[in-house]
C-alpha cells in the first residue's frame, strides 16, 4: 500500500511543481506542517484548555490563548519567510563518479528577508542561508554521484523553520538542466593505440616486422594477455612483454586498445590518461566508437574529452526521468550491454 500511495503523491507533486530551472515560491507551491516540537506544543495547548475549562481558571485561559496566538503568528511568519523567494539553478556541476557534484544555485529574496533557509538534495545539505530583502546570494549544493553520465536531481528541497521551529514550510525545485559525471579514473595499463596517424605514428613505431619485446615486471593494471605465463610457471616471476610491433600512434587514446577489459573499465582507463595528459600539456586525441576527437592540447581539450567519456552511450534525461546518482545504474562488470548504444 505504501508504494502506490507514494507514486500517487509523486505524480501530484510533479503536476503541481513542473520542471524548471527557475522557481518562485508562493501559496500555490509552499507546504507547511507542524514539526515534532509543534505537535507537542499543540498538545500542551489542548491540555491547558481542558484544564482551564475544568477549573474555570481565568489565568489558565489567558495563558492558553496567548500561547495559541503565538502559534498562529509563528505559522504566518514561517510561511511568509519562504513566500516571494526565487530559486534559480545557475550552473549544473561536473565531476568524477563517486564525488559530490557541485550545483550552483541563486537565492533571491522578495519584499521580506529570507531567514534560515535550508537547501538539501538526497543525503547532502547546506547550512542555513540568510538573504536580505531584494538581494540575491549564490550557494553551491553538493549532489552525490555514483555512476558516470548525466546527473539531474529529481528534487532540490528548500525549507525553513523560522522563527521558533514549531512549524516547517517547504517546497521543491525540479531542475531541467543536468550536470555531468565523468568516469572514475583508474590507472591504465600500458597499451598501444590501433589508430594510425601518418608520419607521427611511423616515427614512434618500430620497423614493420620487428618482433622485439621488452620484458619488464608485472604491474597492477596490466592486462593478463601480456603476462608470460610459461615463464611464470617455470620461474614463479610474473613478467610482461611489451611488443614493439604492436605500437600505434602515441598521440591517440584509443577505446580499442584494451580488448580484455569491459567497456566501463576502458572508459575509466581513458579518463585517467586524459587527466594525466591534460596536466602535462601533451597533445593527444581520443578515439571512441562512433566519435573521434582530433588531437589537441590544453585544459579545454581535456574537458571536452572527459565530457565525451561521460556521455558515451548515454541519452540526456527526459522530463519524466531522473536518476538520483547519474544515468549509469549498473556496476562496471555488467556494462557490456551498452556497447551497441555507443556504436549506433
XYZ file of C-alpha atoms in Angstrom:
344
model
C 0.000 0.000 0.000
C 2.904 2.344 0.661
C 4.320 2.314 -2.888
C 1.003 3.123 -4.687
C 0.411 5.994 -2.252
C 3.966 7.255 -2.722
C 3.713 7.060 -6.517
C 0.392 8.892 -6.492
C 1.849 11.584 -4.231
C 4.882 11.914 -6.522
C 2.657 12.375 -9.586
C 0.630 15.001 -7.742
C 3.791 16.884 -6.773
C 5.111 16.686 -10.354
C 1.893 18.239 -11.669
C 1.954 20.948 -9.036
C 5.678 21.711 -9.461
C 6.707 21.297 -13.126
C 10.347 21.077 -14.121
C 12.095 24.422 -14.357
C 15.498 25.898 -13.583
C 13.768 28.940 -12.030
C 11.156 28.546 -9.304
C 9.260 31.278 -7.457
C 7.547 30.270 -4.243
C 4.023 31.313 -3.316
C 0.982 29.845 -1.616
C 0.469 27.609 -4.685
C 3.620 25.573 -4.111
C 4.530 26.050 -0.430
C 3.627 23.313 2.040
C 3.504 23.841 5.798
C 3.072 21.425 8.708
C 3.943 21.381 12.432
C 7.264 19.916 13.453
C 7.618 17.423 16.302
C 8.041 20.302 18.730
C 4.987 21.971 17.224
C 2.846 18.875 17.780
C 3.922 18.723 21.418
C 3.209 22.444 21.750
C -0.276 21.990 20.287
C -0.992 19.037 22.567
C 0.095 21.158 25.531
C -2.362 23.884 24.497
C -5.215 21.348 24.347
C -4.351 20.073 27.832
C -4.182 23.634 29.175
C -7.538 24.467 27.618
C -9.196 21.376 29.130
C -7.649 22.207 32.492
C -8.966 25.792 32.318
C -12.456 24.569 31.425
C -12.415 22.062 34.280
C -11.265 24.534 36.964
C -12.759 27.678 35.405
C -9.403 29.404 35.931
C -9.063 32.719 34.079
C -5.238 32.724 34.291
C -5.049 29.346 32.524
C -7.443 30.677 29.853
C -5.244 33.732 29.348
C -2.035 31.668 29.081
C -3.660 29.227 26.650
C -4.971 31.921 24.304
C -1.705 33.877 24.403
C 0.330 30.797 23.511
C -2.228 29.908 20.826
C -1.802 33.369 19.321
C 1.965 32.853 19.317
C 1.486 29.572 17.445
C -0.757 31.205 14.807
C 1.683 34.108 14.426
C 4.580 31.675 14.003
C 2.620 29.869 11.276
C 2.159 33.085 9.277
C 5.801 34.105 9.783
C 7.129 30.704 8.720
C 5.064 30.762 5.516
C 5.976 34.387 4.852
C 9.665 33.574 5.271
C 9.536 31.371 2.160
C 6.876 33.230 0.179
C 8.276 35.534 -2.522
C 11.645 33.780 -2.609
C 13.069 32.785 -6.011
C 15.498 29.897 -6.519
C 17.472 29.554 -9.770
C 19.814 26.822 -10.960
C 22.715 28.889 -12.288
C 25.158 26.153 -13.276
C 24.958 22.358 -13.041
C 28.267 20.884 -11.992
C 30.799 18.413 -13.352
C 32.962 15.876 -11.561
C 34.055 12.273 -11.324
C 31.852 9.339 -10.366
C 31.725 8.858 -6.604
C 32.376 12.528 -5.846
C 29.932 15.242 -4.860
C 28.974 17.252 -7.939
C 28.588 20.997 -7.201
C 25.352 22.620 -8.395
C 25.428 26.414 -8.174
C 22.098 27.922 -7.110
C 20.962 31.517 -6.637
C 18.529 32.619 -3.945
C 16.738 35.933 -4.471
C 14.555 37.321 -1.693
C 11.311 39.225 -2.309
C 9.940 42.071 -0.194
C 10.838 40.316 3.061
C 14.080 38.863 4.362
C 14.554 35.137 3.851
C 15.925 33.845 7.153
C 17.339 30.409 7.996
C 16.719 28.891 4.555
C 17.824 25.257 4.252
C 18.677 23.620 0.912
C 19.108 19.870 0.553
C 19.176 17.088 -2.039
C 19.132 13.408 -1.109
C 21.743 12.945 1.653
C 23.519 16.303 1.215
C 22.529 19.716 2.520
C 23.756 23.219 3.311
C 23.956 25.343 6.413
C 21.113 27.854 6.906
C 21.255 30.805 4.498
C 20.152 34.388 5.234
C 19.132 36.548 2.247
C 18.223 40.209 2.724
C 15.088 41.539 1.024
C 15.605 42.447 -2.625
C 19.060 40.866 -2.730
C 20.424 37.602 -4.061
C 23.004 35.123 -2.849
C 24.756 32.264 -4.644
C 25.245 28.927 -2.906
C 26.787 25.631 -4.000
C 24.847 22.455 -3.250
C 26.832 19.176 -3.461
C 24.904 16.339 -5.130
C 26.249 12.821 -4.677
C 27.073 10.779 -7.781
C 27.708 7.075 -8.147
C 27.797 6.439 -11.907
C 29.078 8.274 -14.948
C 26.622 10.029 -17.257
C 24.141 12.834 -16.841
C 23.154 13.821 -13.309
C 19.905 15.671 -12.776
C 18.467 15.784 -9.256
C 14.831 14.788 -9.160
C 14.130 17.401 -6.485
C 16.032 20.065 -4.599
C 14.268 20.749 -1.302
C 14.046 24.224 0.198
C 12.848 24.542 3.777
C 12.556 26.965 6.680
C 11.560 26.568 10.352
C 11.952 30.184 11.356
C 11.109 31.685 13.852
C 10.515 29.144 16.639
C 10.888 25.755 14.970
C 7.250 24.907 15.724
C 6.341 24.660 12.027
C 8.217 23.900 8.858
C 7.424 25.342 5.430
C 8.997 23.673 2.426
C 8.837 23.254 -1.322
C 10.945 21.782 -4.136
C 12.709 22.766 -7.313
C 12.762 20.191 -10.120
C 15.665 21.234 -12.401
C 15.682 20.800 -16.164
C 19.458 21.165 -16.657
C 21.694 18.201 -15.873
C 25.216 18.006 -14.549
C 27.842 15.675 -15.929
C 29.645 12.824 -14.175
C 32.960 11.665 -15.651
C 34.145 8.049 -15.374
C 36.104 7.327 -12.225
C 39.824 7.390 -13.228
C 41.568 4.029 -12.928
C 45.351 3.781 -13.542
C 45.667 2.435 -17.068
C 47.986 -0.406 -18.075
C 50.397 0.110 -20.930
C 48.567 -0.392 -24.204
C 49.074 0.704 -27.774
C 46.623 2.576 -29.924
C 45.179 0.937 -33.025
C 44.815 4.343 -34.684
C 47.291 5.117 -37.448
C 48.451 8.727 -37.567
C 50.613 9.114 -40.628
C 54.239 10.188 -40.213
C 53.912 10.810 -36.475
C 52.881 7.198 -35.994
C 55.622 5.896 -38.234
C 58.328 7.723 -36.301
C 57.138 6.358 -32.949
C 56.610 2.815 -34.231
C 59.230 0.120 -34.788
C 60.081 -1.059 -38.267
C 57.348 -3.380 -39.589
C 58.163 -6.996 -38.911
C 60.317 -6.308 -35.862
C 59.159 -8.727 -33.192
C 61.447 -7.489 -30.437
C 59.793 -7.360 -26.999
C 60.814 -5.539 -23.845
C 60.459 -7.729 -20.746
C 59.510 -5.958 -17.524
C 57.973 -6.935 -14.154
C 54.189 -7.110 -13.908
C 52.466 -4.001 -12.561
C 48.966 -3.636 -11.192
C 46.567 -2.897 -14.055
C 48.480 -4.834 -16.730
C 46.277 -6.974 -18.931
C 46.537 -10.701 -18.312
C 47.094 -11.349 -22.046
C 50.528 -9.718 -21.809
C 51.770 -11.872 -18.940
C 54.303 -14.580 -19.931
C 52.552 -17.440 -18.191
C 55.036 -20.094 -19.269
C 57.852 -18.191 -17.637
C 55.670 -17.682 -14.556
C 55.078 -21.443 -14.330
C 58.801 -22.100 -14.720
C 60.296 -19.384 -12.504
C 57.397 -18.043 -10.411
C 58.077 -14.484 -11.639
C 55.284 -12.503 -13.303
C 56.706 -10.553 -16.205
C 55.045 -8.717 -19.082
C 56.122 -8.494 -22.707
C 55.782 -5.143 -24.499
C 55.956 -5.898 -28.212
C 57.303 -3.077 -30.341
C 55.383 -4.263 -33.365
C 52.115 -3.619 -31.601
C 52.648 0.104 -31.187
C 50.230 2.505 -32.859
C 50.167 6.280 -32.691
C 51.295 7.648 -29.306
C 49.132 10.724 -29.918
C 45.831 8.840 -29.625
C 43.949 7.496 -26.629
C 42.073 4.552 -28.073
C 38.986 2.779 -26.723
C 40.004 -0.348 -28.670
C 43.452 -0.560 -27.079
C 42.123 -2.619 -24.124
C 40.476 -5.699 -25.661
C 40.447 -7.657 -22.392
C 38.563 -5.022 -20.369
C 34.836 -4.297 -20.277
C 33.570 -1.017 -21.618
C 33.166 0.889 -18.358
C 36.697 -0.054 -17.288
C 38.056 1.127 -20.629
C 36.370 4.493 -20.126
C 37.921 4.711 -16.651
C 41.352 3.960 -18.145
C 40.846 6.694 -20.745
C 39.673 9.175 -18.107
C 42.904 8.553 -16.181
C 45.008 9.087 -19.315
C 43.109 12.247 -20.271
C 43.773 13.640 -16.792
C 47.470 12.807 -16.982
C 47.980 14.261 -20.449
C 45.832 17.274 -19.666
C 48.065 18.123 -16.693
C 51.271 17.669 -18.683
C 50.026 19.646 -21.683
C 50.815 16.825 -24.147
C 48.959 16.819 -27.452
C 46.537 13.886 -27.779
C 43.343 12.745 -29.471
C 40.523 10.480 -28.347
C 39.060 7.602 -30.333
C 35.687 6.251 -29.177
C 33.273 4.021 -31.108
C 31.187 6.427 -33.147
C 33.111 9.520 -32.013
C 36.586 10.881 -32.710
C 38.140 13.983 -31.145
C 41.143 15.193 -33.100
C 44.499 15.676 -31.317
C 44.887 18.926 -29.424
C 46.151 20.131 -26.053
C 45.101 22.340 -23.198
C 42.536 22.299 -20.376
C 39.601 22.970 -22.723
C 40.530 19.959 -24.865
C 40.891 17.716 -21.800
C 37.485 18.873 -20.517
C 35.912 18.128 -23.908
C 37.367 14.614 -23.882
C 36.121 13.965 -20.341
C 32.613 15.081 -21.351
C 32.732 12.719 -24.317
C 33.720 9.848 -21.997
C 30.932 10.775 -19.559
C 28.185 10.804 -22.181
C 29.319 7.929 -24.408
C 26.324 5.637 -24.925
C 24.100 7.856 -22.754
C 20.960 9.842 -23.546
C 20.042 13.155 -21.973
C 17.442 12.682 -19.230
C 13.902 13.330 -20.358
C 11.439 15.387 -18.349
C 9.882 12.270 -16.837
C 13.174 10.617 -15.928
C 15.716 11.495 -13.278
C 18.337 9.266 -11.712
C 19.494 10.013 -8.163
C 23.183 9.356 -8.743
C 23.710 9.512 -12.524
C 22.294 7.750 -15.566
C 24.557 4.715 -15.300
C 22.955 2.453 -12.692
C 24.608 -0.926 -13.347
C 28.054 -1.830 -11.928
C 31.090 -1.875 -14.165
C 31.030 -5.632 -14.640
C 27.601 -5.583 -16.271
C 28.174 -2.732 -18.657
C 28.950 -4.647 -21.847
C 25.338 -4.381 -22.963
C 25.848 -0.657 -23.606
C 28.457 -1.188 -26.268
C 25.895 -1.206 -29.042
C 24.499 2.138 -27.892
C 27.827 3.864 -28.353
C 28.387 2.297 -31.765
C 24.918 3.189 -33.058
